[in-house]
XYZ file of C-alpha atoms in Angstrom:
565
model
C 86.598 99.571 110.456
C 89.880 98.010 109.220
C 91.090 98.067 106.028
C 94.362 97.222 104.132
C 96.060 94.978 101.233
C 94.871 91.389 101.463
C 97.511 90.141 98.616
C 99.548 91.771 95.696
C 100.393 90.807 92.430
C 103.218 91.393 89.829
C 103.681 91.762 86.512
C 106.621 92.102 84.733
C 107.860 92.129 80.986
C 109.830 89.236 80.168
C 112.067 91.152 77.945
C 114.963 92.797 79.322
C 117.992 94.893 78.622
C 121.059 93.839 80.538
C 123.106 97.140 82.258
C 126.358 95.864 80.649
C 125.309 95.710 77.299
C 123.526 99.369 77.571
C 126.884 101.025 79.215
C 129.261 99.726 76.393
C 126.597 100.644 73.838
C 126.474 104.180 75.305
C 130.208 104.601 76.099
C 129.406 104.570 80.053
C 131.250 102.788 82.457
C 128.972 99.828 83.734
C 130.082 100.593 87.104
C 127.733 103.833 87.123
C 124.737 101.969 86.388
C 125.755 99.081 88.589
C 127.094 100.155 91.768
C 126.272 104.092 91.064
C 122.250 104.111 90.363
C 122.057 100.374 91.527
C 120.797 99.117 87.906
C 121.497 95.724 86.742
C 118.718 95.025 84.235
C 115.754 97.004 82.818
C 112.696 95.378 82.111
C 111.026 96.399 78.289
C 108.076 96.145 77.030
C 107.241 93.878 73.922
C 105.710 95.716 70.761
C 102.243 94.032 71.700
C 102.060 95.425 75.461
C 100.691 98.742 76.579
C 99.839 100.118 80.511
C 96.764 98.740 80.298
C 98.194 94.808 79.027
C 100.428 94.535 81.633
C 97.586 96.032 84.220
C 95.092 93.843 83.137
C 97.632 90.930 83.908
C 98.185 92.007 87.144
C 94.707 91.989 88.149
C 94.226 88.466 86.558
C 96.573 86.820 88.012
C 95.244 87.914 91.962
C 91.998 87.438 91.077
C 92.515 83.761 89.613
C 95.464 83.572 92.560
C 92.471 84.147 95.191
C 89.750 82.350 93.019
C 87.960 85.715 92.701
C 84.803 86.354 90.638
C 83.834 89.840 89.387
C 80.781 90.089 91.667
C 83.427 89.913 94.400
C 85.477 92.943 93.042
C 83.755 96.720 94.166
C 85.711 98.971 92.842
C 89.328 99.115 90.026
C 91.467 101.695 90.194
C 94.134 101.965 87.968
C 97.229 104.427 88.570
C 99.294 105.491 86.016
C 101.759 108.284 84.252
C 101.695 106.308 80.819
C 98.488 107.140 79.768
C 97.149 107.105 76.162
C 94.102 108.564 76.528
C 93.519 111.877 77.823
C 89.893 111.242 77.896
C 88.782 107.330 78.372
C 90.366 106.513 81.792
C 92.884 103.162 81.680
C 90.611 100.940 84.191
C 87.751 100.740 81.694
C 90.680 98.916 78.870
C 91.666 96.767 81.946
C 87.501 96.015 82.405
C 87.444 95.454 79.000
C 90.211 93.043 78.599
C 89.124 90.928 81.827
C 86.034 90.544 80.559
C 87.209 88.886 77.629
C 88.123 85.968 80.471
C 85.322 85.961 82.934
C 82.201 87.619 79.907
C 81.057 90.579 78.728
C 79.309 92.691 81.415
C 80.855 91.026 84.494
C 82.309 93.827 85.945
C 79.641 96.897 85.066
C 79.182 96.707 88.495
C 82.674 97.882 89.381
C 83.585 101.465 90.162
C 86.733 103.052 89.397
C 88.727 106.020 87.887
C 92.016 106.382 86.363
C 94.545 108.310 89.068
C 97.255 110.760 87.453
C 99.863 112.547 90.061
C 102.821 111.033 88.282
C 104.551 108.473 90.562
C 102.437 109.038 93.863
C 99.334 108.989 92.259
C 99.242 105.044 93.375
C 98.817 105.898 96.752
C 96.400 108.567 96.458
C 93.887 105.681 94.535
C 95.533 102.934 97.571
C 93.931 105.584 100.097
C 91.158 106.902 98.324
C 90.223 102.857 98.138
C 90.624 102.505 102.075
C 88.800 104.677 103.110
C 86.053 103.565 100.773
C 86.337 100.332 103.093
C 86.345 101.787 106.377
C 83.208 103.839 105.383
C 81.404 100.647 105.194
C 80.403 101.120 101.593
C 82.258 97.801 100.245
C 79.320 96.063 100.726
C 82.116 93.010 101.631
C 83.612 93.773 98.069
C 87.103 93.944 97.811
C 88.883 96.996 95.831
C 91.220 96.416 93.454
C 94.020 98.959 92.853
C 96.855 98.556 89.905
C 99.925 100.913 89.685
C 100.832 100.080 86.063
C 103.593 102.417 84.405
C 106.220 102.191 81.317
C 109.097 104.404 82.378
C 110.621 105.600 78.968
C 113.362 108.137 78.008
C 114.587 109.878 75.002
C 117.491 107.335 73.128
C 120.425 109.107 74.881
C 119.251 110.924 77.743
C 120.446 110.325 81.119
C 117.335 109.158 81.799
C 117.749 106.065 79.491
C 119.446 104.378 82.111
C 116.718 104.741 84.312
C 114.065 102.857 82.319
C 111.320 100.025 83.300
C 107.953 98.557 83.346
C 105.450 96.776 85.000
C 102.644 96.755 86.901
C 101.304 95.754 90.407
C 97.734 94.416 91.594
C 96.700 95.564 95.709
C 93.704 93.229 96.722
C 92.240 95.674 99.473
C 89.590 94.645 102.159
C 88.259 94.949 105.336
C 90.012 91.657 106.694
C 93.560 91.690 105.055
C 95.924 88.716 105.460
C 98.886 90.856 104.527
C 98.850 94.232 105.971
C 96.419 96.736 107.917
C 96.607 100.763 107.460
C 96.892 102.788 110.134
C 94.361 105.025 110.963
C 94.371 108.921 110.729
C 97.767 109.452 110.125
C 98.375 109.751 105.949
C 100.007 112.939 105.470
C 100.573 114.742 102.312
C 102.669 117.744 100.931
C 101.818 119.331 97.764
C 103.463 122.211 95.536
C 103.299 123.743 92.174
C 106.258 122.422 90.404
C 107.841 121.482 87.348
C 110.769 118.884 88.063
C 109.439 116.303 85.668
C 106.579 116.735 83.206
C 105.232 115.129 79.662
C 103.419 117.370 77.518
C 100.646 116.649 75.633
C 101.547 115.109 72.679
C 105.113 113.747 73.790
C 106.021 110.055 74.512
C 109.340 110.889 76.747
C 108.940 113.167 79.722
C 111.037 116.462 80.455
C 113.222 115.916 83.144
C 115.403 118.322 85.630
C 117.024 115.362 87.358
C 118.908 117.425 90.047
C 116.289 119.546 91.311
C 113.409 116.412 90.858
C 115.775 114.554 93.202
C 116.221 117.264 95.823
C 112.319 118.349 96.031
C 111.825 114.746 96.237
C 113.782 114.372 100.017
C 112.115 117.936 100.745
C 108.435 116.844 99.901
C 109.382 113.461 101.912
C 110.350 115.044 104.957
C 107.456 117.528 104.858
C 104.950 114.985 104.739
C 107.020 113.132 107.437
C 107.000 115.951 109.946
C 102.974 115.737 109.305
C 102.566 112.657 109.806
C 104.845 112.025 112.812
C 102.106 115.065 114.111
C 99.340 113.006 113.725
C 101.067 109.765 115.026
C 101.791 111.833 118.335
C 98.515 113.257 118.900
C 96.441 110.087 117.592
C 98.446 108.250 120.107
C 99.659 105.849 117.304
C 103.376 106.138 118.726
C 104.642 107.365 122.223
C 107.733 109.138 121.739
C 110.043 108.475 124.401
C 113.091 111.104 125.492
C 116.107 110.678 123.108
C 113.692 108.677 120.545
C 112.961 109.292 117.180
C 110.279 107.920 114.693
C 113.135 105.482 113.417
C 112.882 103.792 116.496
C 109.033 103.495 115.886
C 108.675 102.532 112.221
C 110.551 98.975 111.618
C 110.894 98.666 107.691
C 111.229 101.943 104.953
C 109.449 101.710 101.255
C 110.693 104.749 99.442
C 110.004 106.141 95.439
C 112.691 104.128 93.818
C 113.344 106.005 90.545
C 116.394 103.710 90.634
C 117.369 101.310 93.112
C 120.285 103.425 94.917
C 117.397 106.568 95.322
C 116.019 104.842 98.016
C 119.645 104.811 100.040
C 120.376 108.446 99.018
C 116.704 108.991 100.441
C 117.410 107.256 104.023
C 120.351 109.380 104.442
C 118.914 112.373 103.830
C 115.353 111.379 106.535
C 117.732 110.093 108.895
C 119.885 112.768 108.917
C 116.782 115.089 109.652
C 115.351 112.816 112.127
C 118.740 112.171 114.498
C 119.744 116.442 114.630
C 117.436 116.823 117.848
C 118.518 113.804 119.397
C 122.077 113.220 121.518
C 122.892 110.482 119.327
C 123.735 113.268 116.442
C 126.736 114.716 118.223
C 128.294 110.637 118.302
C 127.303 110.481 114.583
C 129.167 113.661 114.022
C 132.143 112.756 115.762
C 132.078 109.391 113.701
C 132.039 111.526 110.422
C 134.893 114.365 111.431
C 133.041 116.852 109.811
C 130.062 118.871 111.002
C 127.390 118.943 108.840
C 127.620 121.914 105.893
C 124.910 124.342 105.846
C 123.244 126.654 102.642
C 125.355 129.957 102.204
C 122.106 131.599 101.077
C 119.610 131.225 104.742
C 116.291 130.941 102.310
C 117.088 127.583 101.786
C 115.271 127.583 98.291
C 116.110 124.495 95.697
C 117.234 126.970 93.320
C 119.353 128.770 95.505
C 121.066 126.016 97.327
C 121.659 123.684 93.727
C 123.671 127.597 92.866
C 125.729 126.909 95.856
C 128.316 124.753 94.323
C 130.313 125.215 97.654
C 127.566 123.569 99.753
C 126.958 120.925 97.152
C 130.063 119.543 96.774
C 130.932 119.264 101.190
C 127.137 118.367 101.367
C 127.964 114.979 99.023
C 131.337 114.573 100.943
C 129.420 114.513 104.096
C 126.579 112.118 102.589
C 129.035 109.750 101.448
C 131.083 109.676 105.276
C 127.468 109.291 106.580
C 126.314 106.855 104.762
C 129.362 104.535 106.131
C 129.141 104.649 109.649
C 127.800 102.152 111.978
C 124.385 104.057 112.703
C 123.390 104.258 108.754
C 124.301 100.729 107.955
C 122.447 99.595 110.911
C 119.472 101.289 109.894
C 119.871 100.382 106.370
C 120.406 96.893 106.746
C 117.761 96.324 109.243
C 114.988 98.828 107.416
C 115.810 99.478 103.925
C 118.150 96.861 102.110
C 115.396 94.327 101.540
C 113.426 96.584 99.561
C 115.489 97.659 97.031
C 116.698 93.596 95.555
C 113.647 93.439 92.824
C 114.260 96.946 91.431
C 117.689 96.349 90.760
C 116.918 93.465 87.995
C 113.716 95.097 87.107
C 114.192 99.376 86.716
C 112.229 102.213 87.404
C 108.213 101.494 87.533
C 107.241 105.027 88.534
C 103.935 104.369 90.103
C 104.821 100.780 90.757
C 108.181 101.758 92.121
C 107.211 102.198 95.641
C 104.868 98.914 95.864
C 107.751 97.089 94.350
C 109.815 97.973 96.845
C 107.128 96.524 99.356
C 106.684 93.137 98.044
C 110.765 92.728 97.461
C 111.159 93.375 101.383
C 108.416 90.993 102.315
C 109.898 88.207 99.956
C 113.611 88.858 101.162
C 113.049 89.204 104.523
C 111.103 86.300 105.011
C 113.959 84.231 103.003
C 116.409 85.746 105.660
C 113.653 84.226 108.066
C 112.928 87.066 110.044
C 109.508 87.011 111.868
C 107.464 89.972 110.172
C 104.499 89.268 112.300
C 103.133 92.622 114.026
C 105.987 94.722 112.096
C 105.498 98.319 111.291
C 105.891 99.705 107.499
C 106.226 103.254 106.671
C 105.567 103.884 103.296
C 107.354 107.441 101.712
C 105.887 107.841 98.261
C 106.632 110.886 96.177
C 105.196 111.972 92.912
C 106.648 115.000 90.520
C 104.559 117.975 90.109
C 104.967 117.671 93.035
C 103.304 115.602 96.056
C 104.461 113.942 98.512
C 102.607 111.188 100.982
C 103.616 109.399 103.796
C 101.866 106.420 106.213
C 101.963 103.298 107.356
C 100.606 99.876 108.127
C 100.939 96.498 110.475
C 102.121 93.234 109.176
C 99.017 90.901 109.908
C 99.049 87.340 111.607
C 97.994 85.528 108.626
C 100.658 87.119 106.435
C 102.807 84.023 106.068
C 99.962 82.419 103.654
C 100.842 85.615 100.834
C 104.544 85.978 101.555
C 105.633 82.515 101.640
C 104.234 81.614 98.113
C 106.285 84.721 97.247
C 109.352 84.090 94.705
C 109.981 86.784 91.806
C 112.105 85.018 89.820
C 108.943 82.297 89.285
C 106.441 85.381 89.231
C 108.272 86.885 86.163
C 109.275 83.623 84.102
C 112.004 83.354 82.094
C 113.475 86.347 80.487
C 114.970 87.247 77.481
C 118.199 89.367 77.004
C 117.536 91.722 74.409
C 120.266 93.126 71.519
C 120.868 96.721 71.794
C 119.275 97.029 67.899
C 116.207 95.118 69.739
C 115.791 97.368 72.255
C 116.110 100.299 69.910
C 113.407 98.788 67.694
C 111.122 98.843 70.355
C 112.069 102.008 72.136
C 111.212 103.744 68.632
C 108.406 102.029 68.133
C 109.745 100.414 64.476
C 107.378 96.932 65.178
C 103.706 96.714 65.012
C 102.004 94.438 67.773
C 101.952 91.399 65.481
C 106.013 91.799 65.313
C 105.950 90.907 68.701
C 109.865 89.280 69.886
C 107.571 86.758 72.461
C 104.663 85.061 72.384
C 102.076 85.514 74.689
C 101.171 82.277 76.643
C 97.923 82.900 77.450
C 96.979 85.867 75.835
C 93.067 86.024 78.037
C 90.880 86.324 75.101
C 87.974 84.790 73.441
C 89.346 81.771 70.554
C 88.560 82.867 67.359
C 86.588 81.134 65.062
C 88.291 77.685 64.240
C 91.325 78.737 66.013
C 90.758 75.896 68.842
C 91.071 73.336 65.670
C 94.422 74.245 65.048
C 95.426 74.118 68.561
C 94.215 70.457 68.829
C 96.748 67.565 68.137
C 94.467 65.514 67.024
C 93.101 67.473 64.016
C 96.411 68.812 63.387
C 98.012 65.583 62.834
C 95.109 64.552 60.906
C 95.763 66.121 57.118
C 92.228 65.159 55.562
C 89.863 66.995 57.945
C 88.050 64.307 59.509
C 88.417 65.439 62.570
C 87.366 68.990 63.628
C 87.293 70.582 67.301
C 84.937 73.970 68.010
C 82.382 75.835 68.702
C 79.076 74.224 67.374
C 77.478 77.628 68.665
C 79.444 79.972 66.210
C 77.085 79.137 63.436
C 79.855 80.543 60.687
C 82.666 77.795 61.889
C 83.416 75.015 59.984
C 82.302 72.895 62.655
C 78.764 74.000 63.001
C 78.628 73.560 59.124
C 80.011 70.269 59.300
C 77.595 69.007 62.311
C 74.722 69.533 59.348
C 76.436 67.493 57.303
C 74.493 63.932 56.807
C 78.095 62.087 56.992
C 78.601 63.800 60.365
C 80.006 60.885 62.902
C 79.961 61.802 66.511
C 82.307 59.898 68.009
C 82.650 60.595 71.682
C 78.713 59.720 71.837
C 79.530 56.173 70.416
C 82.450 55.923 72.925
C 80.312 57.070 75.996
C 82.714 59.090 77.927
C 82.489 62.893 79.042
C 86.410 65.075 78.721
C 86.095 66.394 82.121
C 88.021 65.633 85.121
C 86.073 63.232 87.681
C 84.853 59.646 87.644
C 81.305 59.910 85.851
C 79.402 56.449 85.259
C 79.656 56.075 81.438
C 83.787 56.409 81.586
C 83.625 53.360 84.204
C 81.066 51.571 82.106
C 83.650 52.172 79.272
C 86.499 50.946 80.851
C 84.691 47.778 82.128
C 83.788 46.956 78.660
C 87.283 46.939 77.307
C 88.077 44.912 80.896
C 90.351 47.420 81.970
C 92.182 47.969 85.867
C 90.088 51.045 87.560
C 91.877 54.343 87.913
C 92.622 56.361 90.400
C 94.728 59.355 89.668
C 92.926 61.987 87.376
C 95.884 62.680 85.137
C 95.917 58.807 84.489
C 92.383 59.125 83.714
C 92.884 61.539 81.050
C 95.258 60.346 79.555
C 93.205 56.706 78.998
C 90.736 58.892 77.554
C 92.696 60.560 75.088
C 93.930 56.643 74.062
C 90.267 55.441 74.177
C 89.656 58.098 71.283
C 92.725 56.765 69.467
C 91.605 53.193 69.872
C 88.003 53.625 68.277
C 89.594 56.151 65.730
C 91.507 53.163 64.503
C 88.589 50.837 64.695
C 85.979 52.942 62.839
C 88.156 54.021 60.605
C 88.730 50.796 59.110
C 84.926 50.406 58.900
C 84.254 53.414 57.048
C 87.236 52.426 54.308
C 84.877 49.561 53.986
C 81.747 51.522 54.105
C 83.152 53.561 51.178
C 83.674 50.259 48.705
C 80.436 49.529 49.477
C 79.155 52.867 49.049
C 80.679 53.103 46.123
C 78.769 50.039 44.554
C 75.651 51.834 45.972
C 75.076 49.061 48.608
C 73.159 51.288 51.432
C 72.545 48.694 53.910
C 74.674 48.397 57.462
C 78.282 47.722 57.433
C 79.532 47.171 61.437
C 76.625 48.642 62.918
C 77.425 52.052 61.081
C 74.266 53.671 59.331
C 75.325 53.949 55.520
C 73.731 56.871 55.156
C 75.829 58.455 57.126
């Protein structure tokens, strides 16, 4: 059975802090974050979001993207290294907060765990979810996975520079639109490590950034090898004489820590895969150097970081690689595309990788290259330390997900933060209701009387004699004043239902005031919002009169209104 990502979703904090501003506040040259880790803004969090906020969006907006009801959701996974639990897994706060939109017990159907494996733990839950598809236990539900992540670094670490968040909603089923797994080829490599940790307790992680990065290309091309095993003896790829599997996987997501990780990455993969083949001596001769090799032969991470000799002609060589015509070729053509969003957006550690996904498919569909049938290898890589690599196929219908696609739209308009700002927040100095934005739609129930102050009408209307809300919520002011013997219900005595169609009693209304018919809904709402306003001004001239005659106790009918009330 088939199985893959029908549509994706993203959410991003609106809040950002610009690379410029950070560099001069940290005495760095802006160039190093710029054109050095490939870092132009970093997206941050507002004092009222969390891992599970900005998941909980995600999922939201693909659901109401895809008109999606809970009974139609299976299974929620969420993936995550920004946990705040170490008990209560994050997908039960997402359930919790969609529920507050679609009601309470909507999705106690749905299945689901939390995944931790630091940054690759979003593909473990992506296959974990497939294959819970293609054993035909979906029922014809669709999974829902969410890499959500805040990547956060001690106030003047080097990691600082490296910061994000966000989070990013997979719709998976049986009949994707967007992009089909292939079978029986996900390979994995996994090792005791400790490159990057957070202890218990601790809100920044430990990082060794030099060794992280290097068992990060080792892990890669470990998993690689595997999987280009499998490939070969599933029959997934025929590899010809001379070939490699660059000439059989079209478009590269890597981990994208930072936006320049994923170049450094493709050098180091290509590199590996072009040594058996006879274009490596041309590339060789291109560079005028032949490729360094470890003084010490075990070729351990420890012992070859020691070897300051091989470091320093292994980076020389990198960089002379990296600028000849086979590279760009292959990074143009596989990699560039992929790398746009997290530029402007930062590191999104689970989300990194998926990122990296949806910013190829919206750029290379703006450069207007056909994606139809395409291959995507996807090289995810998670500290600890795992690695995972596999693939998919661009599906026929994908032009009905990727050309609604445009990030700038997606994320809204940002704000530029101050570096005190940012510092505010980093430190956690506000409380959630000292929020710098406020949330649109924040996807909760109203509180009581809350809709009343939302409401023109009773806001412009100082004496209370108008009140909007929940008649059902037996402690609102409304439902007390609906008791009330002086109650006046005014849309009965107009005869005309707020919803959007043509019903009988609004055309009966508008024939009565001799009024043109309408044909364009936003017209019609509008006439019923003046229609309100018209017998607002009429009856309340009749009950100024009522009250004189009140007032001289006269209890008969003034207008057709009941005195009594």
């Amino acid at each position: 059975m088939a199985a893959g990502i029908d549509d994706i979703s993203i959410y991003i904090p609106r809040l950002f802090m610009d690379a410029g501003d950070f560099a001069e506040a940290r005495g760095l040259d802006p160039q190093k974050l710029v054109k050095g880790l490939g870092v132009s803004k970093m997206a941050i969090v507002d004092a009222n979001q969390d891992p599970a906020c900005l998941a909980a969006n995600a999922c939201l907006k693909i659901m109401q993207k895809n008109k999606l009801s809970p009974e139609e959701i299976g299974r929620l996974y969420v993936a995550t290294e920004s946990s705040f639990d170490e008990s209560k897994a994050m997908n039960s706060y997402v359930i919790g907060m969609l529920e507050q939109v679609y009601g309470a017990g909507s999705f106690q159907h749905c299945g689901g765990i939390e995944c931790k494996f630091a940054c690759v733990s979003g593909s473990y839950a992506l296959y974990d979810n497939t294959n819970w598809i293609r054993a035909g236990e979906s029922e014809d539900k669709n999974a829902l996975v969410v890499v959500s992540d805040i990547a956060k670094y001690d106030l003047g670490s080097s990691g600082e520079m490296t910061q994000g968040g966000g989070a990013i909603a997979m719709l998976l089923n049986e009949e994707p639109r967007l992009l089909e797994f292939d079978p029986k080829v996900t390979s994995t490599s996994i090792k005791n490590e400790y490159d990057f940790y957070r202890p218990f307790g601790k809100e920044t992680p430990i990082v060794h950034g030099q060794y992280s990065n290097l068992l990060y290309l080792i892990q890669v091309k470990n998993a690689l090898n595997d999987y280009k095993r499998k490939a070969l003896k599933t029959g997934l790829i025929e590899m010809k004489e001379g070939q490699s599997m660059l000439d059989h996987i079209d478009y590269f997501n890597m981990h994208l820590p930072y936006s320049n990780m994923g170049k450094k990455a493709l050098a180091y993969l290509v590199r590996h895969e072009l040594r058996s083949t006879p274009k490596w001596k041309e590339v060789i001769a291109e560079i005028g150097m032949e490729e360094p090799v470890p003084n010490d032969p075990r070729g351990t991470i420890e012992s070859i970081i020691s070897d300051s000799e091989f470091m320093a002609k292994d980076s020389e060589f990198t960089k002379r690689f990296a600028k000849t015509d086979t590279y760009q070729e292959i990074y143009e053509s596989k990699v560039a595309s992929s790398l746009i969003a997290s530029k402007s957006i930062g590191n999104l550690y689970t989300a990194s990788l998926y990122l990296g996904f949806r910013s190829c498919l919206e750029y290379e569909f703006q450069k207007g290259v056909s994606l139809d049938g395409k291959r995507f290898g996807f090289a995810s890589y998670g500290s600890g330390s795992s690695a995972m690599v596999f693939s998919g196929v661009i599906q026929p219908d994908h032009l009905e997900i990727v050309k609604e696609m445009n990030l700038e739209t997606e994320i809204g308009e940002r704000q530029r933060l101050s570096l005190s700002d940012y510092e505010e927040l980093h430190e956690n100095k506000r409380t959630p209701d000292q929020s710098i934005l406020n949330a649109k739609k924040e996807g909760r129930v109203v509180a009581k009387d809350e809709f009343n102050d939302a409401c023109a009408c009773s806001a412009a209307c100082s004496t209370g004699a108008m009140r909007f809300g929940d008649i059902n919520e037996k402690e609102s002011k409304v439902a007390e004043l609906k008791e009330s013997e002086r109650v006046y219900h005014l849309l009965d005595t107009v005869g005309t239902k707020i919803v959007p169609k043509f019903d009988d009693a609004f055309i009966s209304t508008r024939e009565h005031f001799g009024l043109k018919p309408i044909t364009d809904t936003q017209e019609m709402m509008v006439t019923h919002i003046s229609l309100l306003h018209e017998f607002i001004n009429i009856h309340w001239k009749e009950l100024d009169v009522y009250k004189k005659h009140r007032d001289k106790g006269n209890d008969q009918k003034i207008n057709g209104i009941n005195a009594h009330k």
